[in-house]
Tab-separated table of C-alpha atoms and ligand atoms in Angstrom:
chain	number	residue	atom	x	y	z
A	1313	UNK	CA	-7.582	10.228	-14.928
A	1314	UNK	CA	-6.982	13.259	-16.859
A	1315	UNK	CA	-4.614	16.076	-15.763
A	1316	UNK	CA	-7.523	18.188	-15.503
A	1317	UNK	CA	-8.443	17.032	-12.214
A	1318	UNK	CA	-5.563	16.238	-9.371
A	1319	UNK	CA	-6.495	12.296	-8.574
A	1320	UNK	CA	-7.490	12.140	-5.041
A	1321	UNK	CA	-6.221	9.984	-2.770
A	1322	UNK	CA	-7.412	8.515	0.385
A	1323	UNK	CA	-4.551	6.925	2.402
A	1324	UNK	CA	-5.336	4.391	4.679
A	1325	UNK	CA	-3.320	3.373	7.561
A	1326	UNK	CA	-2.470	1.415	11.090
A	1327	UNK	CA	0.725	2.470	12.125
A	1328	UNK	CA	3.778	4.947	12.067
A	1329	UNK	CA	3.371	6.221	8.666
A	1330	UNK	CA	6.462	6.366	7.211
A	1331	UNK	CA	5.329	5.052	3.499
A	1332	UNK	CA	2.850	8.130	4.245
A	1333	UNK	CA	5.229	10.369	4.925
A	1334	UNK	CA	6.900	9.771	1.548
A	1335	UNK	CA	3.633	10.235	-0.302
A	1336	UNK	CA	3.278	13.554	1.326
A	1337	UNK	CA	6.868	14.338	0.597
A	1338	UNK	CA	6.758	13.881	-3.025
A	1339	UNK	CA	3.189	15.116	-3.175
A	1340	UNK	CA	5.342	18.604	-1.176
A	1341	UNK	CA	8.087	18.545	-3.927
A	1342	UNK	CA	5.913	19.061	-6.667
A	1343	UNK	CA	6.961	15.250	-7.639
A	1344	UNK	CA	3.502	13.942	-7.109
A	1345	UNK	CA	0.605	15.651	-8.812
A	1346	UNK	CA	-2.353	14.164	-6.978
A	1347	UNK	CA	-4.391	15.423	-4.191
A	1348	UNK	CA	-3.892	13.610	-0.792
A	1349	UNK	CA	-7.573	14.087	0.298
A	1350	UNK	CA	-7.748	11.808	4.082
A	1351	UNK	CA	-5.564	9.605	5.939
A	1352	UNK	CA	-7.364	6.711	7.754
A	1353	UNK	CA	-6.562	4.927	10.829
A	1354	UNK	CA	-7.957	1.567	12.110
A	1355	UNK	CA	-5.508	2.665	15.261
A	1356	UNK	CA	-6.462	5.619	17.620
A	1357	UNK	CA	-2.803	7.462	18.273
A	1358	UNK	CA	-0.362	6.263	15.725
A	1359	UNK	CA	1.978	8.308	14.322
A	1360	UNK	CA	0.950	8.621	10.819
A	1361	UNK	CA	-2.160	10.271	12.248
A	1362	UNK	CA	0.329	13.045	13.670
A	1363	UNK	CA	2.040	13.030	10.204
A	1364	UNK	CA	-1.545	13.588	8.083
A	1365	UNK	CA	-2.076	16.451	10.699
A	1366	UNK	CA	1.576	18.256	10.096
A	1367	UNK	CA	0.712	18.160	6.528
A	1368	UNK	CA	-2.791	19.786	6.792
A	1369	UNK	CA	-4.236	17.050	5.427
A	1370	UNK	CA	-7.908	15.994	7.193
A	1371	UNK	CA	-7.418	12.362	9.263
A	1372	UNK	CA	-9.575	10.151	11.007
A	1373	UNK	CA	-10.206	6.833	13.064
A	1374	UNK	CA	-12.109	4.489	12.350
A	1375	UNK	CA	-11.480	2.259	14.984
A	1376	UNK	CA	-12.533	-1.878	13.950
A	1377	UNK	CA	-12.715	-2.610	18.003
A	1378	UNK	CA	-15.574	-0.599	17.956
A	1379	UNK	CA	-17.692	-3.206	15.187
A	1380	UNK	CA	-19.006	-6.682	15.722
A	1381	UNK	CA	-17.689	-8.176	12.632
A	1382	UNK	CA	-15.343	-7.579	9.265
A	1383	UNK	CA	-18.843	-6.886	7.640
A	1384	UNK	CA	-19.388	-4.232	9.747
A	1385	UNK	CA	-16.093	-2.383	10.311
A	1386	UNK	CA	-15.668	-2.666	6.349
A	1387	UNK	CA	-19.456	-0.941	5.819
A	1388	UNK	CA	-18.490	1.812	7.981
A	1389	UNK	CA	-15.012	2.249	6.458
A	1390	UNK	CA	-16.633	2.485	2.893
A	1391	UNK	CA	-19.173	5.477	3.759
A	1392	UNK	CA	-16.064	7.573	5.289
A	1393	UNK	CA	-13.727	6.721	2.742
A	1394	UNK	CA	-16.264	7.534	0.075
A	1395	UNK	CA	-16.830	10.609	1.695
A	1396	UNK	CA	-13.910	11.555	0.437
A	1397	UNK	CA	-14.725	11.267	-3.020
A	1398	UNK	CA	-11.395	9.507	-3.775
A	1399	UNK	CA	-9.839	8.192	-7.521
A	1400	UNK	CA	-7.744	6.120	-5.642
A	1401	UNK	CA	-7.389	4.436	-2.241
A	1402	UNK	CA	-3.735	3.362	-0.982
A	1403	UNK	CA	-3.048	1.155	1.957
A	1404	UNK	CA	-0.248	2.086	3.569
A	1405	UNK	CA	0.996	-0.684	6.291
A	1406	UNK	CA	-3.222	-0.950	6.555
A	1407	UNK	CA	-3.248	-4.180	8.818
A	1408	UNK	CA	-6.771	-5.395	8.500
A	1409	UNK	CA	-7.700	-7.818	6.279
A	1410	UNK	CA	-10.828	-6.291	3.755
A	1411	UNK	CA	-14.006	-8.333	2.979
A	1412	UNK	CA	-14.971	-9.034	-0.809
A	1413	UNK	CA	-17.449	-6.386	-0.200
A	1414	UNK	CA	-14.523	-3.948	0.153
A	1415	UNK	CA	-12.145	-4.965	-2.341
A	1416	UNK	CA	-14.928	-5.589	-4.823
A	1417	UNK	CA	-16.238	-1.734	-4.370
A	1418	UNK	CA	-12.552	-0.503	-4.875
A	1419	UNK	CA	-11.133	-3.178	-7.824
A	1420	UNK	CA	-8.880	-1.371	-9.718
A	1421	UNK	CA	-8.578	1.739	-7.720
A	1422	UNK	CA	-6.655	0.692	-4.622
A	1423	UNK	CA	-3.254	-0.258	-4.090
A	1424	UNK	CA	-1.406	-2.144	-1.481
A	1425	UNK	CA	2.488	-1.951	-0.379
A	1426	UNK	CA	3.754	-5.384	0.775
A	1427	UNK	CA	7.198	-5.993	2.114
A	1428	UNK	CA	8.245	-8.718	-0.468
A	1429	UNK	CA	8.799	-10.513	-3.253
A	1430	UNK	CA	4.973	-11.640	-4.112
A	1431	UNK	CA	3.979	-14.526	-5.149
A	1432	UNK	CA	6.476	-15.395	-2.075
A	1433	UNK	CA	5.396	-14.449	1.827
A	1434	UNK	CA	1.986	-13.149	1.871
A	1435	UNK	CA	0.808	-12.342	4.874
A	1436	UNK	CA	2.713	-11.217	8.199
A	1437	UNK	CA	6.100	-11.435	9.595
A	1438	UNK	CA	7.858	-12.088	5.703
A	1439	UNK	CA	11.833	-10.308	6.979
A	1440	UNK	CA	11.844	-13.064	9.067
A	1441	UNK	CA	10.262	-15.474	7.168
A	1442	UNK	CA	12.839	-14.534	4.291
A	1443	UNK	CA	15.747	-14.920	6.864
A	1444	UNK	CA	14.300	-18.054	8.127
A	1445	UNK	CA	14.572	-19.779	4.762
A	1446	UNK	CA	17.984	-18.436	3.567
A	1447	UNK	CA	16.992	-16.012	0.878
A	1448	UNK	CA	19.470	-14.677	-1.006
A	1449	UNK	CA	17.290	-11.679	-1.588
A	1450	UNK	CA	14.122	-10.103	-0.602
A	1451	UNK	CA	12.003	-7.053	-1.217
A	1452	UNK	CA	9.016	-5.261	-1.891
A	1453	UNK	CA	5.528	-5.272	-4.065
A	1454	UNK	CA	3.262	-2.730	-4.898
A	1455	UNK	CA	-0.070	-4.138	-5.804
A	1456	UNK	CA	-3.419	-3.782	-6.594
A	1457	UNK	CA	-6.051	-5.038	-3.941
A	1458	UNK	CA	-8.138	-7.603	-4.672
A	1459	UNK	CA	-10.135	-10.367	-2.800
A	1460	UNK	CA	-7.491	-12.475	-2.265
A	1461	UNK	CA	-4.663	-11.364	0.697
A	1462	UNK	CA	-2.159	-9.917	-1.259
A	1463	UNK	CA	-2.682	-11.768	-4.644
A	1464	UNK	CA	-3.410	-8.949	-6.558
A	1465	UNK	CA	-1.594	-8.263	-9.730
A	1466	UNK	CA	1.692	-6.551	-9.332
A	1467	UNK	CA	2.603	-3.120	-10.400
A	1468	UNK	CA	6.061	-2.627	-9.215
A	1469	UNK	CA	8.630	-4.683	-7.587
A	1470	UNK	CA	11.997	-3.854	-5.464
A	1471	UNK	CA	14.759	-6.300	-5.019
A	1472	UNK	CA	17.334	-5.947	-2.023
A	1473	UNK	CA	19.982	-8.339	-0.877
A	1474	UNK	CA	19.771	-10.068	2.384
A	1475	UNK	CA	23.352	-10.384	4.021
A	1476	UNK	CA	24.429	-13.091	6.224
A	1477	UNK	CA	24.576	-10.716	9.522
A	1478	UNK	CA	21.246	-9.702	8.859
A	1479	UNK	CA	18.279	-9.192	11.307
A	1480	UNK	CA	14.607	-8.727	10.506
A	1481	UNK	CA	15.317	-5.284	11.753
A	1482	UNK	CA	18.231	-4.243	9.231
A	1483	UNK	CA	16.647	-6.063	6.428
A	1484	UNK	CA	13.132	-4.253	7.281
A	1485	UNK	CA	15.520	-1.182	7.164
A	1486	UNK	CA	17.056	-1.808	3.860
A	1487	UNK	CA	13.535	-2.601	2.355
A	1488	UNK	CA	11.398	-0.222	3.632
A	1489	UNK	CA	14.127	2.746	2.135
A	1490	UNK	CA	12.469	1.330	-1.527
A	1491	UNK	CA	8.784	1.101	-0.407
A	1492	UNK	CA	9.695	5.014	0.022
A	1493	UNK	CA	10.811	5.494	-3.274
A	1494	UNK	CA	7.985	2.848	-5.027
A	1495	UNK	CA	5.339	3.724	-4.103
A	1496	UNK	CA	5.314	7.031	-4.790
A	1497	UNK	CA	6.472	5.998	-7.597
A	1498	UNK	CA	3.427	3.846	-8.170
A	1499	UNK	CA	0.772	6.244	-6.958
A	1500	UNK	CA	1.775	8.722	-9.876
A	1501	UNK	CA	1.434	5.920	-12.461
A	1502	UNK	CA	-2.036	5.397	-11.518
A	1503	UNK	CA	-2.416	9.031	-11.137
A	1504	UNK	CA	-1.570	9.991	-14.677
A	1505	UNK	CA	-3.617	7.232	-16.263
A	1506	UNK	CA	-0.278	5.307	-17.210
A	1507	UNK	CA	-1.261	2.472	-15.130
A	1508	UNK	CA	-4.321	0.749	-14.805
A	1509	UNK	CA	-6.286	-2.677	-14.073
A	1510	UNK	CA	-7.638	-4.377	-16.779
A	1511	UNK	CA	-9.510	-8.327	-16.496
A	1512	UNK	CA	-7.143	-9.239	-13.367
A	1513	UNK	CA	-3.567	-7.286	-14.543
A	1514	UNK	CA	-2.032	-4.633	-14.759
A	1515	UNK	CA	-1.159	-2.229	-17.728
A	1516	UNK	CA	1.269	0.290	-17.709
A	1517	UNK	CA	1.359	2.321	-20.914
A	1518	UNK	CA	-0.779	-0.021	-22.532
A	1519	UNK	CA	1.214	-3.216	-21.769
A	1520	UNK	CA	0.649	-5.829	-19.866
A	1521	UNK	CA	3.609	-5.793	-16.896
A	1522	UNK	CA	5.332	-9.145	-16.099
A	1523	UNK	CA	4.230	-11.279	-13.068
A	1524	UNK	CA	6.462	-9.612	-10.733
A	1525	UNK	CA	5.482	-6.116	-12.025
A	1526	UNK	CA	8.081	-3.555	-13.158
A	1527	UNK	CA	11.216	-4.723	-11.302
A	1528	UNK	CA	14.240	-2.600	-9.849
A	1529	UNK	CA	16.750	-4.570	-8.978
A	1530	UNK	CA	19.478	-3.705	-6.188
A	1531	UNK	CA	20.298	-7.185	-5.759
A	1532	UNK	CA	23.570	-9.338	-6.731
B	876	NHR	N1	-7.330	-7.410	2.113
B	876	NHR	C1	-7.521	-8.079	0.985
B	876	NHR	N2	-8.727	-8.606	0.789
B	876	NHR	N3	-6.567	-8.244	0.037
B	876	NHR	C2	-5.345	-7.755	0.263
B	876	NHR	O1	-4.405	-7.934	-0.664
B	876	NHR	C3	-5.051	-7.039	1.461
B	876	NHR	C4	-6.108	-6.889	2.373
B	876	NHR	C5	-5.886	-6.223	3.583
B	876	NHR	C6	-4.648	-5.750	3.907
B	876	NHR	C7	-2.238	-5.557	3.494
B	876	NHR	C8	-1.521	-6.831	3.946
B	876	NHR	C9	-0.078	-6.897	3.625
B	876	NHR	O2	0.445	-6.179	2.796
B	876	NHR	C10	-3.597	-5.938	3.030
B	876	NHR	C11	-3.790	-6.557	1.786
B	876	NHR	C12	-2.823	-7.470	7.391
B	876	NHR	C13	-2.859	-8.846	7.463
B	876	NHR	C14	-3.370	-9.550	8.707
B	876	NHR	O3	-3.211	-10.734	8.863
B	876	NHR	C15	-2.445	-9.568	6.357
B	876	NHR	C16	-2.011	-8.906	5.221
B	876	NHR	C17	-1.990	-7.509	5.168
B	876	NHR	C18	-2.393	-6.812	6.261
B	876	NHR	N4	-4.058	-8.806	9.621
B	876	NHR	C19	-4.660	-9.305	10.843
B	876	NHR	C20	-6.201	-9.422	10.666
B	876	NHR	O4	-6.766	-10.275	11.378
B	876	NHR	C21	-4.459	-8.345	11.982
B	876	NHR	C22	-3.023	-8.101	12.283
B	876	NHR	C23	-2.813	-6.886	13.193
B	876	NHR	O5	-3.781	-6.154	13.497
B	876	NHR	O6	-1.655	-6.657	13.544
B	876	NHR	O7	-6.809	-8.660	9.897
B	876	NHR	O8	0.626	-7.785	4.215
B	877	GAR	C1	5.721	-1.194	5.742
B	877	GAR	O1	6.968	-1.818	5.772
B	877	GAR	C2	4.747	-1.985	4.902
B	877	GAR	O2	5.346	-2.614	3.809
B	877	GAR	C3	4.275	-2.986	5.879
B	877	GAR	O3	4.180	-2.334	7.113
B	877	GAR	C4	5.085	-1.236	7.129
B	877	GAR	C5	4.306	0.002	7.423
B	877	GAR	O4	5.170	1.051	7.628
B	877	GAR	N1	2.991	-3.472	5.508
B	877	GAR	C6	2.534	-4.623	5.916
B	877	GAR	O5	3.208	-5.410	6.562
B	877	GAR	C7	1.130	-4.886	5.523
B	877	GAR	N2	0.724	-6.098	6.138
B	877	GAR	P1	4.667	2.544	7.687
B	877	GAR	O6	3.451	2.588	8.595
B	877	GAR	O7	5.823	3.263	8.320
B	877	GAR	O8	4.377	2.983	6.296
């Protein structure tokens, strides 16, 4: 991207919207220079919808009950996102898992937000999970999509602690408070051409980032 042209983003969601609502927020501020273009929901009534529309920003469902297969629902979610015209898409606690087709039509340009500490817990259910195995620690991942569920390289990474009286609800809590500052954080890398995908990892500035991507660490 050059600064020409505001990258446009299509946001794609399932749920309350609250890593959404922080794009929008710094996109507001004047900390975010991209253009948030559509919001997408796999969910008819969810909150982020509500969120897109207090922002002005145009929203739609595409709903997957509606489609006979992955194939299908993925086909259909291509032509509207590409209606759009978007530089980048972001998933944004986007709960369906996308076909080869999908992720091979968007490598490089789409980003996922996964609560924790990749390579560890892909998948669902990781605060617990975490908990459940006596972490020390957990966190958050900002990643790019590829064909494999959440195996894409990493761009950024935040660490938290986990505390003995923990739940999965105040360690989801203490986590999701750095998706909101990530992942913005993220989105204007890739905006501003600092950060890109290059033979299966990621560059930021021209350099290859570490496994984990570019860690923050509130741990210890
Ligand atoms: N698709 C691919 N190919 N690669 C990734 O990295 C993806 C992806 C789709 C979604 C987000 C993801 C996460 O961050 C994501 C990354 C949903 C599920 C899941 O099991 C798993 C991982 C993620 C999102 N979904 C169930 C399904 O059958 C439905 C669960 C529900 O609807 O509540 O698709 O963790
Ligand atoms: C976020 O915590 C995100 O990391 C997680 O869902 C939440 C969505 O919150 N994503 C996944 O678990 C993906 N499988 P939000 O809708 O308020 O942004």
């Amino acid at each position: 991207m050059t600064s020409t042209k505001l990258c446009r983003v299509v946001v794609l969601i399932s749920g309350g919207g609250t890593n959404l609502q922080a794009l929008i927020d710094a996109q507001q501020s004047g900390e975010l220079p991209v253009q948030l273009t559509a919001v997408i929901s796999n969910r008819p009534g969810v909150k982020g919808l509500q969120r897109a529309a207090d922002a002005g920003i145009p929203h739609g469902i595409l709903d997957h009950k509606a489609y006979e297969s992955r194939e299908h629902f993925d086909e259909a979610l291509i032509q509207l996102i590409d209606s759009h015209k978007p530089d980048l898409v972001v998933l944004a606690g986007f709960m369906r898992i996308l076909t080869p087709a999908f992720t091979g039509h968007y490598l490089g340009r789409m980003l996922n937000i996964h609560p924790s500490l990749l390579p560890k817990y892909q998948g669902l259910h990781t605060h617990q999970r975490a908990i459940d195995a006596g972490d020390s620690c957990h966190g958050v991942t900002v990643h790019f999509v590829t064909a494999e569920l959440d195996g894409g390289p990493a761009v950024v990474q935040a660490k938290v602690n986990i505390f003995p009286e923990d739940t999965a609800d105040t360690l989801a809590q203490r986590v999701q408070a750095q998706e909101h500052i990530i992942y913005p954080l993220a989105v204007k890398w890739f905006a501003s051409g600092d950060l890109l995908m290059e033979n299966g990892l990621s560059l930021l500035n021209g350099e290859l980032l570490p496994h984990c991507g570019h860690l923050i660490d509130h741990s210890g």
